[in-house]
């Protein structure tokens, strides 16, 4: 089945530093990827939609200068948390849709998430 | 706009007992509905989905969900649960033209006990 690889699975960084999270579709192409943030015991909140070769679309309230998204190829999207602060600590999950299947109803394939801890 | 409500945040159940996880949605247009399962510190895995056709959909591991348009529900059921079913379950909705932009419920923690 379709696999989305997300790295790193865990990262601890100091306040003020930047962290990059990678999301790769291993056996399919994804023109669109999604980045979610999940707080403990809460649902997934969509942060942004990453589009290959163009700018990401951010949800309301998400700081685009803080959460930089790059989708330079059909199999890779990156999320960079810039100048991280303790309140950015969270579980970040990416997902991707197989472009070859087209919509409708093709399911999103999720990465295993990245646990970010900012000290 | 659309929304998803999962009324039960936690559902404890004994092994081999039946279980129902409730999901209600709100949308002004036709919807597609999904159930995802999340194991600790992992991403989400698709359990089953309703797009059209038969209102009863099944997964390969014994779960089923029924789309009820009049009650705007998509409850998840399993007649006999196993310890390995312990996980967080999320109901999600999108619509035609939604472009895979899913709206998730707040999740239900299913805890199966011996």
Short mmCIF file of C-alpha atoms in Angstrom, two decimals:
data_model
loop_
_atom_site.label_atom_id
_atom_site.label_comp_id
_atom_site.label_asym_id
_atom_site.label_seq_id
_atom_site.Cartn_x
_atom_site.Cartn_y
_atom_site.Cartn_z
CA UNK A 1 0.00 0.00 0.00
CA UNK A 2 0.85 3.65 -0.25
CA UNK A 3 3.43 4.76 2.27
CA UNK A 4 4.22 8.19 3.60
CA UNK A 5 7.51 8.50 5.41
CA UNK A 6 7.90 11.30 7.92
CA UNK A 7 11.20 12.20 9.60
CA UNK A 8 12.28 12.69 12.23
CA UNK A 9 9.85 10.83 14.48
CA UNK A 10 11.05 12.77 17.50
CA UNK A 11 13.08 15.93 17.88
CA UNK A 12 14.09 18.02 20.83
CA UNK A 13 15.42 21.48 20.18
CA UNK A 14 16.27 24.58 22.11
CA UNK A 15 14.13 27.66 22.06
CA UNK A 16 15.06 29.97 19.21
CA UNK A 17 16.34 27.31 16.86
CA UNK A 18 14.67 26.00 13.71
CA UNK A 19 13.54 22.47 13.00
CA UNK A 20 12.81 20.86 9.64
CA UNK A 21 10.38 17.99 9.26
CA UNK A 22 10.29 15.95 6.06
CA UNK A 23 7.34 14.18 4.53
CA UNK A 24 7.94 11.80 1.62
CA UNK A 25 5.55 9.75 -0.44
CA UNK A 26 7.51 6.57 -1.12
CA UNK A 27 5.57 4.82 -3.84
CA UNK A 28 3.29 7.42 -5.30
CA UNK A 29 3.33 11.01 -6.42
CA UNK A 30 1.61 13.67 -4.41
CA UNK A 31 0.92 17.09 -5.86
CA UNK A 32 -0.83 17.96 -2.62
CA UNK A 33 0.24 17.28 0.91
CA UNK A 34 -1.30 18.43 4.15
CA UNK A 35 0.29 19.39 7.43
CA UNK A 36 -1.59 18.88 10.68
CA UNK A 37 -0.87 19.69 14.27
CA UNK A 38 -2.23 17.61 17.08
CA UNK A 39 -2.34 18.67 20.70
CA UNK A 40 -2.48 16.02 23.44
CA UNK A 41 -5.79 14.20 23.48
CA UNK A 42 -7.19 16.49 20.81
CA UNK A 43 -8.04 16.25 17.18
CA UNK A 44 -5.93 17.12 14.19
CA UNK A 45 -5.88 20.74 13.20
CA UNK A 46 -5.07 21.45 9.58
CA UNK A 47 -2.23 23.94 9.40
CA UNK A 48 -1.65 24.23 5.69
CA UNK A 49 -2.02 22.64 2.30
CA UNK A 50 1.25 22.13 0.49
CA UNK A 51 1.14 22.32 -3.29
CA UNK A 52 3.97 21.08 -5.46
CA UNK A 53 5.68 23.92 -7.25
CA UNK A 54 3.62 26.67 -5.69
CA UNK A 55 3.05 28.43 -2.41
CA UNK A 56 1.36 26.66 0.42
CA UNK A 57 -2.11 27.63 1.52
CA UNK A 58 -2.27 28.32 5.23
CA UNK A 59 -5.29 28.01 7.45
CA UNK A 60 -6.53 30.99 9.34
CA UNK A 61 -4.44 31.72 12.38
CA UNK A 62 -1.36 29.83 11.24
CA UNK A 63 1.73 32.01 10.93
CA UNK A 64 3.22 31.38 7.50
CA UNK A 65 6.51 33.00 8.45
CA UNK A 66 6.86 30.70 11.40
CA UNK A 67 5.81 27.48 9.72
CA UNK A 68 7.61 27.44 6.39
CA UNK A 69 6.43 24.86 3.91
CA UNK A 70 8.30 23.80 0.81
CA UNK A 71 6.98 21.28 -1.71
CA UNK A 72 9.74 21.19 -4.28
CA UNK A 73 9.02 17.79 -5.79
CA UNK A 74 6.14 15.40 -6.28
CA UNK A 75 7.33 13.22 -3.44
CA UNK A 76 8.66 15.61 -0.80
CA UNK A 77 7.23 18.34 1.34
CA UNK A 78 9.03 19.94 4.27
CA UNK A 79 7.77 21.89 7.25
CA UNK A 80 10.26 24.14 8.99
CA UNK A 81 9.38 25.51 12.39
CA UNK A 82 11.42 28.69 12.64
CA UNK A 83 12.55 30.26 15.88
CA UNK A 84 10.80 27.55 17.82
CA UNK A 85 9.34 28.25 21.25
CA UNK A 86 8.00 25.89 23.91
CA UNK A 87 4.44 26.59 22.80
CA UNK A 88 5.32 25.08 19.41
CA UNK A 89 5.83 21.73 21.11
CA UNK A 90 3.31 19.39 19.57
CA UNK A 91 2.75 16.36 17.37
CA UNK A 92 2.98 17.26 13.69
CA UNK A 93 1.53 14.93 11.08
CA UNK A 94 1.69 15.11 7.32
CA UNK A 95 -0.58 13.44 4.83
CA UNK A 96 -0.62 13.04 1.09
CA UNK A 97 -3.01 12.10 -1.64
CA UNK A 98 -2.02 9.88 -4.53
CA UNK A 99 -2.23 12.21 -7.51
CA UNK A 100 -2.53 9.26 -9.83
CA UNK A 101 -5.83 8.19 -8.32
CA UNK A 102 -7.54 11.51 -8.71
CA UNK A 103 -10.41 12.58 -6.57
CA UNK A 104 -12.97 11.54 -5.49
CA UNK A 105 -12.59 9.52 -2.42
CA UNK A 106 -8.97 8.57 -2.68
CA UNK A 107 -7.88 8.41 0.90
CA UNK A 108 -5.21 10.48 2.47
CA UNK A 109 -2.11 8.56 3.50
CA UNK A 110 -0.60 9.72 6.74
CA UNK A 111 2.94 9.81 8.00
CA UNK A 112 3.70 8.52 11.49
CA UNK A 113 4.09 12.01 12.87
CA UNK A 114 6.87 14.01 14.48
CA UNK A 115 6.92 14.73 18.19
CA UNK A 116 8.52 18.16 18.60
CA UNK A 117 9.68 19.26 22.03
CA UNK A 118 11.09 22.74 22.41
CA UNK A 119 13.01 23.34 25.63
CA UNK B 1 -18.84 24.87 6.54
CA UNK B 2 -18.86 21.40 7.93
CA UNK B 3 -18.23 19.93 11.33
CA UNK B 4 -17.91 16.57 13.03
CA UNK B 5 -19.00 15.67 16.53
CA UNK B 6 -17.77 12.66 18.42
CA UNK B 7 -19.69 12.77 21.66
CA UNK B 8 -17.70 10.13 23.48
CA UNK B 9 -14.14 11.02 24.35
CA UNK B 10 -13.50 7.63 25.93
CA UNK B 11 -15.21 4.28 25.56
CA UNK B 12 -14.10 1.45 27.83
CA UNK B 13 -15.24 -2.02 26.84
CA UNK B 14 -14.39 -5.59 27.74
CA UNK B 15 -12.77 -7.86 25.22
CA UNK B 16 -15.21 -9.74 22.98
CA UNK B 17 -17.98 -7.28 23.78
CA UNK B 18 -19.64 -5.18 21.06
CA UNK B 19 -18.85 -1.49 20.72
CA UNK B 20 -20.28 1.54 18.97
CA UNK B 21 -18.37 4.80 18.50
CA UNK B 22 -20.65 7.64 17.62
CA UNK B 23 -20.09 10.25 14.94
CA UNK B 24 -22.43 12.98 13.79
CA UNK B 25 -21.68 15.51 11.11
CA UNK B 26 -23.03 18.78 9.89
CA UNK B 27 -22.79 19.92 6.30
CA UNK B 28 -24.85 21.84 3.80
CA UNK B 29 -23.64 19.73 0.88
CA UNK B 30 -23.16 16.07 0.11
CA UNK B 31 -20.38 14.54 2.15
CA UNK B 32 -17.81 11.83 2.13
CA UNK B 33 -17.17 10.24 5.50
CA UNK B 34 -14.16 8.45 6.93
CA UNK B 35 -13.03 6.67 10.05
CA UNK B 36 -9.35 6.71 10.89
CA UNK B 37 -7.52 4.87 13.67
CA UNK B 38 -4.45 6.18 15.45
CA UNK B 39 -2.16 4.09 17.60
CA UNK B 40 0.07 5.85 20.15
CA UNK B 41 2.69 8.13 18.63
CA UNK B 42 1.71 7.17 15.12
CA UNK B 43 -0.09 8.75 12.21
CA UNK B 44 -3.59 7.90 11.14
CA UNK B 45 -4.65 4.82 9.22
CA UNK B 46 -7.79 4.70 7.16
CA UNK B 47 -10.26 2.25 8.61
CA UNK B 48 -13.18 2.67 6.23
CA UNK B 49 -14.94 5.26 4.12
CA UNK B 50 -18.32 6.12 2.69
CA UNK B 51 -18.41 7.81 -0.69
CA UNK B 52 -21.66 6.68 -2.24
CA UNK B 53 -23.73 3.58 -2.84
CA UNK B 54 -24.36 1.13 -0.03
CA UNK B 55 -24.75 2.95 3.25
CA UNK B 56 -23.07 0.13 5.16
CA UNK B 57 -19.33 -0.03 4.74
CA UNK B 58 -16.95 -2.53 6.24
CA UNK B 59 -13.28 -2.75 7.07
CA UNK B 60 -11.06 -5.80 6.78
CA UNK B 61 -10.72 -6.17 10.55
CA UNK B 62 -14.37 -6.46 11.45
CA UNK B 63 -15.43 -2.84 11.87
CA UNK B 64 -18.40 -1.45 10.03
CA UNK B 65 -20.08 1.93 9.79
CA UNK B 66 -23.45 2.96 8.49
CA UNK B 67 -24.16 6.26 6.81
CA UNK B 68 -27.50 7.62 7.95
CA UNK B 69 -28.36 10.76 6.06
CA UNK B 70 -31.54 11.55 7.95
CA UNK B 71 -29.72 11.41 11.27
CA UNK B 72 -26.49 12.84 9.84
CA UNK B 73 -24.56 10.04 11.49
CA UNK B 74 -21.77 7.64 10.63
CA UNK B 75 -21.40 5.48 13.73
CA UNK B 76 -18.64 2.88 13.88
CA UNK B 77 -19.42 -0.57 15.23
CA UNK B 78 -17.72 -3.84 15.91
CA UNK B 79 -19.58 -6.90 17.23
CA UNK B 80 -16.62 -8.28 19.19
CA UNK B 81 -13.56 -6.22 20.08
CA UNK B 82 -10.02 -7.36 20.78
CA UNK B 83 -7.28 -5.93 22.95
CA UNK B 84 -5.49 -4.87 19.78
CA UNK B 85 -8.38 -2.55 18.90
CA UNK B 86 -7.33 -0.23 21.71
CA UNK B 87 -6.57 3.05 19.95
CA UNK B 88 -7.89 6.51 19.16
CA UNK B 89 -10.57 6.65 16.50
CA UNK B 90 -11.29 9.74 14.45
CA UNK B 91 -14.31 10.44 12.30
CA UNK B 92 -13.71 12.83 9.41
CA UNK B 93 -15.73 14.49 6.69
CA UNK B 94 -15.11 16.19 3.41
CA UNK B 95 -17.28 17.08 0.45
CA UNK B 96 -17.22 17.15 -3.29
CA UNK B 97 -14.70 19.75 -4.26
CA UNK B 98 -13.21 19.64 -0.81
CA UNK B 99 -9.96 18.48 -2.28
CA UNK B 100 -9.20 16.07 0.51
CA UNK B 101 -9.44 18.84 3.05
CA UNK B 102 -10.71 16.76 5.90
CA UNK B 103 -12.47 18.04 8.99
CA UNK B 104 -11.82 15.75 11.93
CA UNK B 105 -13.82 15.07 15.04
CA UNK B 106 -12.17 15.28 18.43
CA UNK B 107 -11.57 11.55 18.57
CA UNK B 108 -12.75 8.68 20.75
CA UNK B 109 -10.33 6.67 22.83
CA UNK B 110 -11.37 3.03 22.71
CA UNK B 111 -9.92 1.07 25.59
CA UNK B 112 -10.43 -2.66 25.49
CA UNK B 113 -9.99 -4.44 28.79
CA UNK B 114 -9.65 -8.08 29.69
#
